[in-house]
PDB file of C-alpha atoms in Angstrom:
ATOM      1  CA  MET A 800      -0.006   0.062   0.031  1.00 86.00           C
ATOM      2  CA  HIS A 801       2.846   2.286   0.809  1.00 87.00           C
ATOM      3  CA  GLY A 802       4.297   1.868  -2.715  1.00 89.00           C
ATOM      4  CA  SER A 803       0.844   2.758  -4.242  1.00 92.00           C
ATOM      5  CA  LEU A 804       0.887   6.057  -2.187  1.00 93.00           C
ATOM      6  CA  ILE A 805       4.366   6.982  -3.386  1.00 94.00           C
ATOM      7  CA  ALA A 806       3.445   6.302  -6.918  1.00 94.00           C
ATOM      8  CA  THR A 807       0.280   8.424  -6.685  1.00 95.00           C
ATOM      9  CA  ARG A 808       2.265  11.328  -5.101  1.00 95.00           C
ATOM     10  CA  GLU A 809       4.855  11.044  -8.034  1.00 96.00           C
ATOM     11  CA  ARG A 810       2.079  11.164 -10.683  1.00 96.00           C
ATOM     12  CA  ARG A 811       0.378  13.933  -9.059  1.00 94.00           C
ATOM     13  CA  THR A 812       3.609  15.909  -9.038  1.00 95.00           C
ATOM     14  CA  ARG A 813       4.241  15.076 -12.746  1.00 96.00           C
ATOM     15  CA  LEU A 814       0.765  16.226 -13.587  1.00 94.00           C
ATOM     16  CA  ARG A 815       1.129  19.494 -11.650  1.00 93.00           C
ATOM     17  CA  ARG A 816       4.352  20.102 -13.566  1.00 95.00           C
ATOM     18  CA  LEU A 817       2.721  19.515 -16.883  1.00 93.00           C
ATOM     19  CA  MET A 818      -0.167  21.806 -15.894  1.00 91.00           C
ATOM     20  CA  ALA A 819       2.309  24.460 -14.853  1.00 92.00           C
ATOM     21  CA  LEU A 820       4.137  24.255 -18.207  1.00 93.00           C
ATOM     22  CA  GLU A 821       1.043  24.495 -20.287  1.00 91.00           C
ATOM     23  CA  ILE A 822      -0.083  27.572 -18.241  1.00 90.00           C
ATOM     24  CA  GLU A 823       3.328  29.217 -18.506  1.00 91.00           C
ATOM     25  CA  GLN A 824       3.656  28.702 -22.149  1.00 91.00           C
ATOM     26  CA  THR A 825       0.177  30.383 -22.880  1.00 88.00           C
ATOM     27  CA  PRO A 826       0.183  34.162 -22.062  1.00 88.00           C
ATOM     28  CA  ASP A 827      -3.843  34.117 -21.592  1.00 83.00           C
ATOM     29  CA  PHE A 828      -3.634  31.356 -19.206  1.00 85.00           C
ATOM     30  CA  LEU A 829      -0.695  32.802 -17.472  1.00 88.00           C
ATOM     31  CA  ARG A 830      -2.409  36.174 -17.091  1.00 87.00           C
ATOM     32  CA  LEU A 831      -5.339  34.522 -15.651  1.00 84.00           C
ATOM     33  CA  TYR A 832      -3.207  32.563 -13.225  1.00 87.00           C
ATOM     34  CA  LYS A 833      -1.479  35.686 -11.974  1.00 88.00           C
ATOM     35  CA  LEU A 834      -4.250  38.367 -11.996  1.00 83.00           C
ATOM     36  CA  ALA A 835      -7.112  36.156 -10.701  1.00 81.00           C
ATOM     37  CA  GLY A 836      -4.855  34.722  -7.892  1.00 83.00           C
ATOM     38  CA  LEU A 837      -6.050  31.230  -8.562  1.00 85.00           C
ATOM     39  CA  SER A 838      -4.409  28.107  -7.776  1.00 89.00           C
ATOM     40  CA  LEU A 839      -2.714  25.986 -10.522  1.00 89.00           C
ATOM     41  CA  VAL A 840      -5.325  23.385 -10.523  1.00 91.00           C
ATOM     42  CA  THR A 841      -8.275  25.734 -10.655  1.00 90.00           C
ATOM     43  CA  THR A 842      -6.729  27.827 -13.327  1.00 89.00           C
ATOM     44  CA  TYR A 843      -6.176  24.621 -15.467  1.00 89.00           C
ATOM     45  CA  ALA A 844      -9.684  23.636 -14.727  1.00 91.00           C
ATOM     46  CA  LEU A 845     -11.101  26.943 -15.763  1.00 88.00           C
ATOM     47  CA  VAL A 846      -9.247  26.820 -18.929  1.00 87.00           C
ATOM     48  CA  ALA A 847     -10.334  23.227 -19.759  1.00 89.00           C
ATOM     49  CA  ILE A 848     -14.110  24.319 -19.090  1.00 90.00           C
ATOM     50  CA  ILE A 849     -13.812  27.618 -21.111  1.00 88.00           C
ATOM     51  CA  GLY A 850     -11.978  26.174 -24.188  1.00 87.00           C
ATOM     52  CA  ASP A 851     -11.521  28.963 -26.649  1.00 87.00           C
ATOM     53  CA  ILE A 852     -12.356  32.167 -24.872  1.00 84.00           C
ATOM     54  CA  ARG A 853     -12.795  33.962 -28.164  1.00 87.00           C
ATOM     55  CA  ARG A 854     -16.110  32.210 -28.575  1.00 90.00           C
ATOM     56  CA  PHE A 855     -17.662  34.583 -25.953  1.00 90.00           C
ATOM     57  CA  ALA A 856     -18.646  37.911 -27.344  1.00 92.00           C
ATOM     58  CA  THR A 857     -18.352  39.890 -24.013  1.00 90.00           C
ATOM     59  CA  SER A 858     -16.894  39.147 -20.522  1.00 85.00           C
ATOM     60  CA  GLY A 859     -20.504  39.231 -19.318  1.00 86.00           C
ATOM     61  CA  LYS A 860     -21.326  36.179 -21.465  1.00 88.00           C
ATOM     62  CA  LEU A 861     -18.405  34.208 -20.124  1.00 86.00           C
ATOM     63  CA  VAL A 862     -19.338  34.983 -16.608  1.00 85.00           C
ATOM     64  CA  SER A 863     -22.909  33.949 -17.234  1.00 86.00           C
ATOM     65  CA  TYR A 864     -21.720  30.811 -18.857  1.00 87.00           C
ATOM     66  CA  LEU A 865     -19.807  29.952 -15.907  1.00 85.00           C
ATOM     67  CA  GLY A 866     -22.629  30.852 -13.619  1.00 82.00           C
ATOM     68  CA  LEU A 867     -20.665  33.350 -11.635  1.00 79.00           C
ATOM     69  CA  ASN A 868     -23.265  36.132 -11.732  1.00 77.00           C
ATOM     70  CA  PRO A 869     -26.599  34.941 -10.436  1.00 71.00           C
ATOM     71  CA  SER A 870     -28.403  38.201 -11.726  1.00 70.00           C
ATOM     72  CA  SER A 871     -27.533  37.152 -15.359  1.00 55.00           C
ATOM     73  CA  SER A 872     -28.382  33.450 -14.950  1.00 51.00           C
ATOM     74  CA  PRO A 873     -32.017  32.578 -15.906  1.00 54.00           C
ATOM     75  CA  VAL A 874     -31.928  29.560 -13.521  1.00 54.00           C
ATOM     76  CA  HIS A 875     -33.656  29.866 -10.094  1.00 51.00           C
ATOM     77  CA  ARG A 876     -34.987  33.447 -10.434  1.00 51.00           C
ATOM     78  CA  LEU A 877     -37.497  34.233  -7.701  1.00 50.00           C
ATOM     79  CA  PRO A 878     -40.829  35.764  -8.841  1.00 52.00           C
TER      80      PRO A 878
END
């Protein structure tokens, strides 16, 4: 069991390095990481969810897509 824990830790370290390299090599990703103060994993997840950011006409549309602005989301509106 100990060997499995060590192997898992090493794999996680490798994956974090790969995420860091990809974020570092893409200026928009790096800007998001630095300006938003997000963790490495959160930044990588957001980038994976958003995809090509140019598909959103405005920042408001992106925020609405992510569900970060309840007033712009049609879900769960009270009468």
